[in-house]
Short mmCIF file of C-alpha atoms in Angstrom, two decimals:
data_model
loop_
_atom_site.label_atom_id
_atom_site.label_comp_id
_atom_site.label_asym_id
_atom_site.label_seq_id
_atom_site.Cartn_x
_atom_site.Cartn_y
_atom_site.Cartn_z
CA UNK A 1 -36.69 23.15 -22.37
CA UNK A 2 -36.32 26.84 -22.61
CA UNK A 3 -37.97 29.83 -23.62
CA UNK A 4 -37.35 30.15 -27.07
CA UNK A 5 -34.76 34.08 -27.12
CA UNK A 6 -37.70 36.14 -28.49
CA UNK A 7 -39.41 35.31 -25.90
CA UNK A 8 -36.67 35.72 -23.56
CA UNK A 9 -36.01 39.10 -24.81
CA UNK A 10 -40.07 40.55 -23.22
CA UNK A 11 -39.87 39.57 -20.58
CA UNK A 12 -36.14 40.83 -18.94
CA UNK A 13 -37.69 43.78 -21.70
CA UNK A 14 -40.23 43.82 -18.77
CA UNK A 15 -38.51 43.43 -16.13
CA UNK A 16 -36.11 46.56 -17.14
CA UNK A 17 -39.57 48.57 -18.36
CA UNK A 18 -41.23 47.80 -14.28
CA UNK A 19 -37.61 49.12 -13.32
CA UNK A 20 -37.10 52.47 -15.09
CA UNK A 21 -41.28 51.98 -13.45
CA UNK A 22 -41.20 51.73 -10.27
CA UNK A 23 -37.59 54.33 -10.10
CA UNK A 24 -39.76 57.34 -11.69
CA UNK A 25 -42.57 56.91 -9.54
CA UNK A 26 -40.60 56.16 -6.38
CA UNK A 27 -37.77 56.76 -6.50
CA UNK A 28 -37.70 59.19 -3.28
CA UNK A 29 -39.83 56.26 -1.27
CA UNK A 30 -37.10 53.47 -2.39
CA UNK A 31 -34.16 57.04 -1.82
CA UNK A 32 -33.63 55.08 2.07
CA UNK A 33 -33.35 50.88 0.89
CA UNK A 34 -30.27 52.37 -2.02
CA UNK A 35 -28.75 53.30 0.73
CA UNK A 36 -29.25 51.67 2.42
CA UNK A 37 -27.66 49.40 0.64
CA UNK A 38 -24.66 50.67 -0.82
CA UNK A 39 -22.99 51.07 2.58
CA UNK A 40 -24.36 47.14 3.49
CA UNK A 41 -21.91 46.60 -0.23
CA UNK A 42 -19.41 48.59 1.51
CA UNK A 43 -18.94 47.31 4.02
CA UNK A 44 -19.66 43.36 3.54
CA UNK A 45 -16.14 42.65 3.18
CA UNK A 46 -15.28 44.04 6.93
CA UNK A 47 -17.59 41.84 7.74
CA UNK A 48 -16.61 39.05 6.00
CA UNK A 49 -12.99 39.26 7.51
CA UNK A 50 -14.24 39.56 10.66
CA UNK A 51 -16.42 35.75 10.26
CA UNK A 52 -12.62 34.74 9.69
CA UNK A 53 -11.35 36.12 12.78
CA UNK A 54 -13.76 33.81 14.08
CA UNK A 55 -16.97 36.33 15.50
CA UNK A 56 -19.93 35.30 13.72
CA UNK A 57 -22.11 37.67 11.50
CA UNK A 58 -24.27 38.47 13.62
CA UNK A 59 -21.12 39.96 16.22
CA UNK A 60 -19.09 41.25 12.89
CA UNK A 61 -22.25 43.25 11.65
CA UNK A 62 -22.69 44.60 15.63
CA UNK A 63 -18.55 45.02 16.07
CA UNK A 64 -19.13 47.57 12.40
CA UNK A 65 -22.39 49.18 13.37
CA UNK A 66 -21.09 50.55 16.76
CA UNK A 67 -18.03 51.21 15.58
CA UNK A 68 -19.86 53.27 12.28
CA UNK A 69 -22.22 54.39 14.98
CA UNK A 70 -19.33 56.07 16.73
CA UNK A 71 -17.58 58.26 13.54
CA UNK A 72 -20.12 59.03 13.06
CA UNK A 73 -21.19 60.69 16.41
CA UNK A 74 -17.22 62.39 16.19
CA UNK A 75 -18.63 63.20 12.86
CA UNK A 76 -21.34 64.67 12.81
CA UNK A 77 -19.86 67.00 16.41
CA UNK A 78 -16.03 67.84 15.56
CA UNK A 79 -16.50 68.62 11.27
CA UNK A 80 -20.29 69.18 10.04
CA UNK A 81 -20.53 71.96 11.54
CA UNK A 82 -17.13 72.92 10.73
CA UNK A 83 -18.10 72.57 6.99
CA UNK A 84 -21.69 74.33 7.25
CA UNK A 85 -20.10 77.43 8.66
CA UNK A 86 -18.15 76.82 6.32
CA UNK A 87 -19.62 76.56 3.58
CA UNK A 88 -21.86 79.36 4.33
CA UNK A 89 -19.43 81.21 4.68
CA UNK A 90 -17.59 81.38 1.17
CA UNK A 91 -20.15 81.73 0.02
CA UNK A 92 -20.88 85.51 1.50
CA UNK A 93 -17.55 85.68 0.89
CA UNK A 94 -17.48 85.53 -2.69
CA UNK A 95 -18.86 89.03 -3.42
CA UNK A 96 -15.96 89.67 -2.22
CA UNK A 97 -13.59 87.76 -3.70
CA UNK A 98 -14.59 88.65 -7.55
CA UNK A 99 -14.44 92.42 -5.93
CA UNK A 100 -10.75 91.82 -4.63
CA UNK A 101 -9.95 89.69 -7.90
CA UNK A 102 -11.46 93.05 -10.26
CA UNK A 103 -9.24 94.59 -8.31
CA UNK A 104 -6.23 93.16 -8.11
CA UNK A 105 -5.95 92.61 -12.30
CA UNK A 106 -7.28 96.59 -11.77
CA UNK A 107 -3.74 97.27 -10.29
CA UNK A 108 -1.25 94.52 -12.58
CA UNK A 109 -3.24 94.65 -15.73
CA UNK A 110 -4.87 98.15 -16.92
CA UNK A 111 -4.97 97.01 -19.65
CA UNK A 112 -6.85 94.90 -19.74
CA UNK A 113 -9.71 96.09 -16.89
CA UNK A 114 -10.21 98.89 -19.21
CA UNK A 115 -13.49 100.57 -19.16
CA UNK A 116 -16.23 97.96 -20.86
CA UNK A 117 -13.40 95.65 -21.27
CA UNK A 118 -14.56 91.98 -21.99
CA UNK A 119 -12.82 90.66 -19.13
CA UNK A 120 -14.26 93.74 -16.43
CA UNK A 121 -17.69 92.51 -17.44
CA UNK A 122 -17.60 89.32 -16.68
CA UNK A 123 -16.48 89.10 -13.18
CA UNK A 124 -18.94 92.05 -12.84
CA UNK A 125 -21.34 89.98 -13.43
CA UNK A 126 -20.59 86.90 -12.26
CA UNK A 127 -20.23 89.17 -8.42
CA UNK A 128 -23.36 89.95 -9.41
CA UNK A 129 -24.91 86.42 -9.53
CA UNK A 130 -23.47 85.51 -7.13
CA UNK A 131 -24.18 88.24 -4.98
CA UNK A 132 -27.48 88.08 -5.06
CA UNK A 133 -28.85 84.06 -6.43
CA UNK A 134 -25.77 82.02 -3.97
CA UNK A 135 -27.37 82.32 -0.74
CA UNK A 136 -30.86 81.23 -2.01
CA UNK A 137 -28.90 78.89 -3.98
CA UNK A 138 -27.31 77.44 -1.43
CA UNK A 139 -30.93 77.87 0.51
CA UNK A 140 -32.29 75.22 -2.28
CA UNK A 141 -30.05 73.16 -2.19
CA UNK A 142 -30.24 73.10 1.44
CA UNK A 143 -34.48 73.11 2.04
CA UNK A 144 -34.22 70.48 -1.91
CA UNK A 145 -31.49 68.36 0.23
CA UNK A 146 -34.07 67.53 3.21
CA UNK A 147 -37.03 67.86 1.09
CA UNK A 148 -35.63 64.71 0.24
CA UNK A 149 -33.17 62.70 2.48
CA UNK A 150 -35.00 64.31 5.93
CA UNK A 151 -33.38 63.74 9.30
CA UNK A 152 -35.94 60.61 9.52
CA UNK A 153 -34.46 58.56 6.19
CA UNK A 154 -31.06 58.85 7.81
CA UNK A 155 -31.12 58.75 11.64
CA UNK A 156 -33.60 56.45 11.62
CA UNK A 157 -34.71 54.40 8.29
CA UNK A 158 -30.83 54.21 5.98
CA UNK A 159 -29.43 52.87 8.88
CA UNK A 160 -31.74 50.37 9.63
CA UNK A 161 -31.95 48.98 6.21
CA UNK A 162 -27.44 48.70 6.33
CA UNK A 163 -27.65 47.12 9.50
CA UNK A 164 -30.68 43.70 8.66
CA UNK A 165 -28.87 44.10 4.76
CA UNK A 166 -25.32 43.52 6.14
CA UNK A 167 -26.83 40.81 8.46
CA UNK A 168 -28.65 39.31 6.10
CA UNK A 169 -26.53 39.20 2.53
CA UNK A 170 -24.63 36.56 2.45
CA UNK A 171 -27.94 34.95 3.16
CA UNK A 172 -29.86 37.09 0.21
CA UNK A 173 -27.45 36.09 -2.15
CA UNK A 174 -27.26 32.59 -1.63
CA UNK A 175 -31.54 33.26 -2.35
CA UNK A 176 -30.76 34.91 -5.71
CA UNK A 177 -28.95 32.85 -7.07
CA UNK A 178 -31.43 29.63 -6.27
CA UNK A 179 -33.56 31.88 -7.82
CA UNK A 180 -32.02 32.09 -11.10
CA UNK A 181 -32.90 30.85 -15.17
CA UNK A 182 -31.02 27.10 -14.86
CA UNK A 183 -30.03 27.42 -18.33
CA UNK A 184 -28.71 30.45 -17.28
CA UNK A 185 -27.55 29.94 -14.14
CA UNK A 186 -23.67 29.46 -14.92
CA UNK A 187 -23.77 32.91 -17.41
CA UNK A 188 -25.47 35.26 -14.81
CA UNK A 189 -23.09 33.82 -11.91
CA UNK A 190 -20.25 34.42 -14.72
CA UNK A 191 -21.55 37.95 -15.44
CA UNK A 192 -22.15 39.25 -11.57
CA UNK A 193 -18.59 38.27 -10.75
CA UNK A 194 -17.26 40.89 -13.10
CA UNK A 195 -20.00 43.02 -12.29
CA UNK A 196 -19.45 42.08 -8.59
CA UNK A 197 -15.63 42.73 -9.44
CA UNK A 198 -16.35 46.32 -11.69
CA UNK A 199 -18.29 47.48 -8.34
CA UNK A 200 -15.61 45.83 -5.45
CA UNK A 201 -13.40 48.60 -7.77
CA UNK A 202 -14.90 51.48 -8.27
CA UNK A 203 -17.25 51.63 -5.58
CA UNK A 204 -15.29 50.54 -2.27
CA UNK A 205 -11.36 50.97 -3.38
CA UNK A 206 -12.83 54.57 -4.91
CA UNK A 207 -14.62 55.32 -2.64
CA UNK A 208 -11.68 54.71 0.29
CA UNK A 209 -9.60 56.86 -2.08
CA UNK A 210 -11.73 60.06 -2.58
CA UNK A 211 -11.96 59.53 1.93
CA UNK A 212 -8.74 59.30 2.86
CA UNK A 213 -7.75 62.49 0.31
CA UNK A 214 -10.96 64.11 0.79
CA UNK A 215 -9.39 64.11 4.69
CA UNK A 216 -6.16 64.08 4.46
CA UNK A 217 -6.67 67.70 1.60
CA UNK A 218 -8.46 69.11 4.36
CA UNK A 219 -5.88 68.57 7.10
CA UNK A 220 -3.46 69.94 5.36
CA UNK A 221 -4.86 72.76 4.22
CA UNK A 222 -6.40 73.56 8.12
CA UNK A 223 -2.49 73.83 8.56
CA UNK A 224 -1.68 75.81 5.90
CA UNK A 225 -4.37 77.90 7.35
CA UNK A 226 -6.19 78.94 4.04
CA UNK A 227 -9.87 80.03 5.36
CA UNK A 228 -12.16 78.05 3.89
CA UNK A 229 -9.23 74.48 2.79
CA UNK A 230 -12.45 72.76 5.00
CA UNK A 231 -14.41 73.34 1.75
CA UNK A 232 -11.87 72.95 -0.67
CA UNK A 233 -10.21 69.78 1.00
CA UNK A 234 -14.20 68.20 1.26
CA UNK A 235 -14.87 68.99 -2.45
CA UNK A 236 -11.18 67.18 -3.87
CA UNK A 237 -11.65 64.78 -2.37
CA UNK A 238 -15.56 64.44 -3.38
CA UNK A 239 -14.23 64.42 -7.18
CA UNK A 240 -11.42 62.30 -6.78
CA UNK A 241 -13.42 59.29 -8.32
CA UNK A 242 -13.39 61.43 -11.44
CA UNK A 243 -9.60 61.20 -12.58
CA UNK A 244 -7.82 64.74 -12.17
CA UNK A 245 -10.75 66.62 -11.55
CA UNK A 246 -9.77 66.41 -7.72
CA UNK A 247 -6.94 67.67 -8.30
CA UNK A 248 -8.10 70.74 -10.94
CA UNK A 249 -10.78 72.28 -9.41
CA UNK A 250 -9.61 71.82 -5.26
CA UNK A 251 -6.36 72.65 -6.97
CA UNK A 252 -7.67 76.15 -8.55
CA UNK A 253 -9.79 76.84 -6.15
CA UNK A 254 -7.49 76.48 -3.43
CA UNK A 255 -4.77 78.53 -5.21
CA UNK A 256 -6.86 80.96 -5.89
CA UNK A 257 -7.77 81.48 -2.54
CA UNK A 258 -4.31 81.11 -1.09
CA UNK A 259 -2.74 83.56 -3.83
CA UNK A 260 -5.79 86.44 -1.90
CA UNK A 261 -4.46 85.48 1.17
CA UNK A 262 -1.28 85.06 1.66
CA UNK A 263 -0.16 88.11 -1.95
CA UNK A 264 2.88 88.35 -1.64
CA UNK A 265 4.44 85.49 1.26
CA UNK A 266 5.14 83.39 -1.36
CA UNK A 267 6.39 80.43 1.06
CA UNK A 268 2.52 79.26 1.78
CA UNK A 269 1.33 80.35 -1.83
CA UNK A 270 3.88 77.01 -2.64
CA UNK A 271 2.94 74.67 0.78
CA UNK A 272 -0.81 74.63 -0.28
CA UNK A 273 0.05 73.93 -4.54
CA UNK A 274 2.37 71.47 -2.71
CA UNK A 275 -0.76 69.31 -0.44
CA UNK A 276 -1.90 69.19 -4.74
CA UNK A 277 1.57 67.79 -5.84
CA UNK A 278 1.53 64.81 -2.93
CA UNK A 279 -1.85 64.55 -3.11
CA UNK A 280 -1.83 63.66 -6.99
CA UNK A 281 1.45 62.14 -5.70
CA UNK A 282 0.24 59.76 -2.81
CA UNK A 283 -2.79 58.59 -5.37
CA UNK A 284 -1.68 58.22 -7.95
CA UNK A 285 1.73 56.28 -6.34
CA UNK A 286 -0.18 53.73 -3.23
CA UNK A 287 -3.37 54.59 -2.96
CA UNK A 288 -5.34 54.44 -6.76
CA UNK A 289 -2.81 50.87 -6.81
CA UNK A 290 -3.37 49.51 -4.23
CA UNK A 291 -7.42 50.17 -3.53
CA UNK A 292 -8.95 50.14 -6.73
CA UNK A 293 -6.46 47.90 -9.30
CA UNK A 294 -5.10 48.35 -12.80
CA UNK A 295 -7.99 49.04 -14.35
CA UNK A 296 -11.63 48.49 -12.90
CA UNK A 297 -13.90 48.70 -15.97
CA UNK A 298 -15.14 52.05 -15.64
CA UNK A 299 -13.83 54.58 -17.95
CA UNK A 300 -14.88 58.15 -16.48
CA UNK A 301 -16.65 59.55 -19.50
CA UNK A 302 -18.99 56.88 -19.92
CA UNK A 303 -19.25 56.87 -15.64
CA UNK A 304 -20.44 60.84 -16.18
CA UNK A 305 -22.31 60.46 -19.04
CA UNK A 306 -24.27 57.68 -16.94
CA UNK A 307 -24.20 60.32 -13.76
CA UNK A 308 -25.44 62.85 -15.97
CA UNK A 309 -28.33 59.97 -17.58
CA UNK A 310 -29.80 58.52 -14.76
CA UNK A 311 -29.36 61.44 -12.95
CA UNK A 312 -31.54 63.96 -14.98
CA UNK A 313 -34.18 60.51 -15.89
CA UNK A 314 -34.48 59.86 -12.09
CA UNK A 315 -33.74 62.34 -9.62
CA UNK A 316 -30.98 61.86 -6.62
CA UNK A 317 -32.00 58.41 -6.64
CA UNK A 318 -30.61 57.86 -10.29
CA UNK A 319 -27.81 59.63 -9.51
CA UNK A 320 -27.85 56.76 -7.25
CA UNK A 321 -27.84 53.30 -8.72
CA UNK A 322 -26.06 55.19 -11.50
CA UNK A 323 -22.80 53.65 -10.90
CA UNK A 324 -23.58 49.75 -10.43
CA UNK A 325 -25.96 50.06 -13.40
CA UNK A 326 -23.31 51.61 -15.22
CA UNK A 327 -21.12 49.37 -14.45
CA UNK A 328 -23.49 46.14 -15.42
CA UNK A 329 -23.91 47.77 -19.09
CA UNK A 330 -20.27 47.98 -19.55
CA UNK A 331 -19.62 44.35 -17.93
CA UNK A 332 -22.64 43.57 -21.08
CA UNK A 333 -21.16 45.30 -23.28
CA UNK A 334 -17.93 42.86 -23.19
CA UNK A 335 -20.17 40.24 -22.59
CA UNK A 336 -21.23 40.95 -26.28
CA UNK A 337 -18.26 41.42 -28.23
CA UNK A 338 -16.66 38.56 -26.90
CA UNK A 339 -19.96 37.10 -27.92
CA UNK A 340 -19.33 39.15 -31.03
CA UNK A 341 -16.24 37.45 -31.85
CA UNK A 342 -16.25 34.34 -30.95
CA UNK A 343 -18.94 34.19 -34.28
CA UNK A 344 -20.10 32.80 -37.58
CA UNK A 345 -20.86 36.94 -37.99
CA UNK A 346 -17.70 38.45 -37.53
CA UNK A 347 -15.35 35.49 -38.41
CA UNK A 348 -17.63 33.93 -41.08
CA UNK A 349 -17.49 30.75 -43.07
CA UNK A 350 -14.72 28.45 -42.36
CA UNK A 351 -12.31 27.06 -45.13
CA UNK A 352 -15.20 22.94 -44.77
CA UNK A 353 -18.07 25.49 -44.61
CA UNK A 354 -17.29 27.01 -46.95
CA UNK A 355 -16.31 23.56 -49.99
CA UNK A 356 -19.75 22.48 -47.80
CA UNK A 357 -22.21 22.28 -50.69
#
C-alpha cells in the first residue's frame, strides 16, 4: 500500500532540506565531483555512439580520455597563456581607454564634455575606479578561483571522477532506476526523460554553440587584428547561452575597441562589426536549430533567476547546479500544470456529476 501523500511530501521535503544543507556546508568539497559529473554527462552521448560503432565502454572511455587530454594540452600551451596575458593587458589598458574616450568626446562633442558635465564626471569616475580597483579585482578573482578550484582539483580529481563516472554512467542510471519507488517509477521515469531532454538540449547543445561561436569570434577578431580580440571572443562565446547577450556584449566591446584602434579606417571597423553579424546569422540559422532545437523549455529569464539565486545562496557550486535544478523545476512545474488542467479543480463537475444527489 502506498504511503499517504502528506507522508510522502514530508520525506521528499526532508530530502530537499538535506540536499540544501549538504550544498551549504560541503560545497567546496563536492565541487570536483559536480564538475566531473557534468563532464561525464556531456560526453556520455559520444561514448554511446562509439559503443554503437563496435567499441566496448572501456575502449570508448579511453578514446575520449586520450582525445580530451590532447585537446587540453593544446589549449593549455597555445590558448590559455595568451588569454591570461590579454586579460591582464586589458585591465592595465582600461584607464587609458577611458582617457582616450574622454579626449575623443571632448574633440568631437565639446558642448557635452564641458567642465563638471555629467558625462565628463562619469568618465573620470569610472576611469579612476578602474585604475585603482581593476588590478585588485583581477588579482582577487584569480586568488578566489584558485582557492576554490585549486590545481589539485583541476588536474587530478576532476578528470579521475569524470573518467570513472563516464565509464559507469549506464550502470549508475540502471541502479538508480532499480531504487525508484515502484508506485511512482513510471511517472519519475517520464519526468527524468523530460529533464534529460531539456538538459541535453541546453547544456550539450548550448555548450557546443558557445564553444563554436567563442572559437569563431576569437579567431576572426584575431585575423582582423583587433587588440584584445581573444578576450572579447571568449567573453562573447561564454555569454552566448543567454540569447543575444553574448553578441551584444561582445559586439559592443569589440566595436568600442575597434573605434579607438582603427579610428578613421572604417573598413576594419566594419569588418569587426561584420564578424558579429555573421556570428549571429550562423547561430540563428544553423547552430542553434541544429544543436539545440526549436525549444528546450528553459527560458532565459528563468535561467538567470536560477543562477542568481543559487549563486547567492551556495556560491560557485550553486551556480553549477543551478542549470540542472532549473531544468528539473521547469519540468516539474509543467507536470503540475498538466495535472491541474486535468483535475476536477480546473475542469469542475461534469453535467452527470452535478445531477447526482
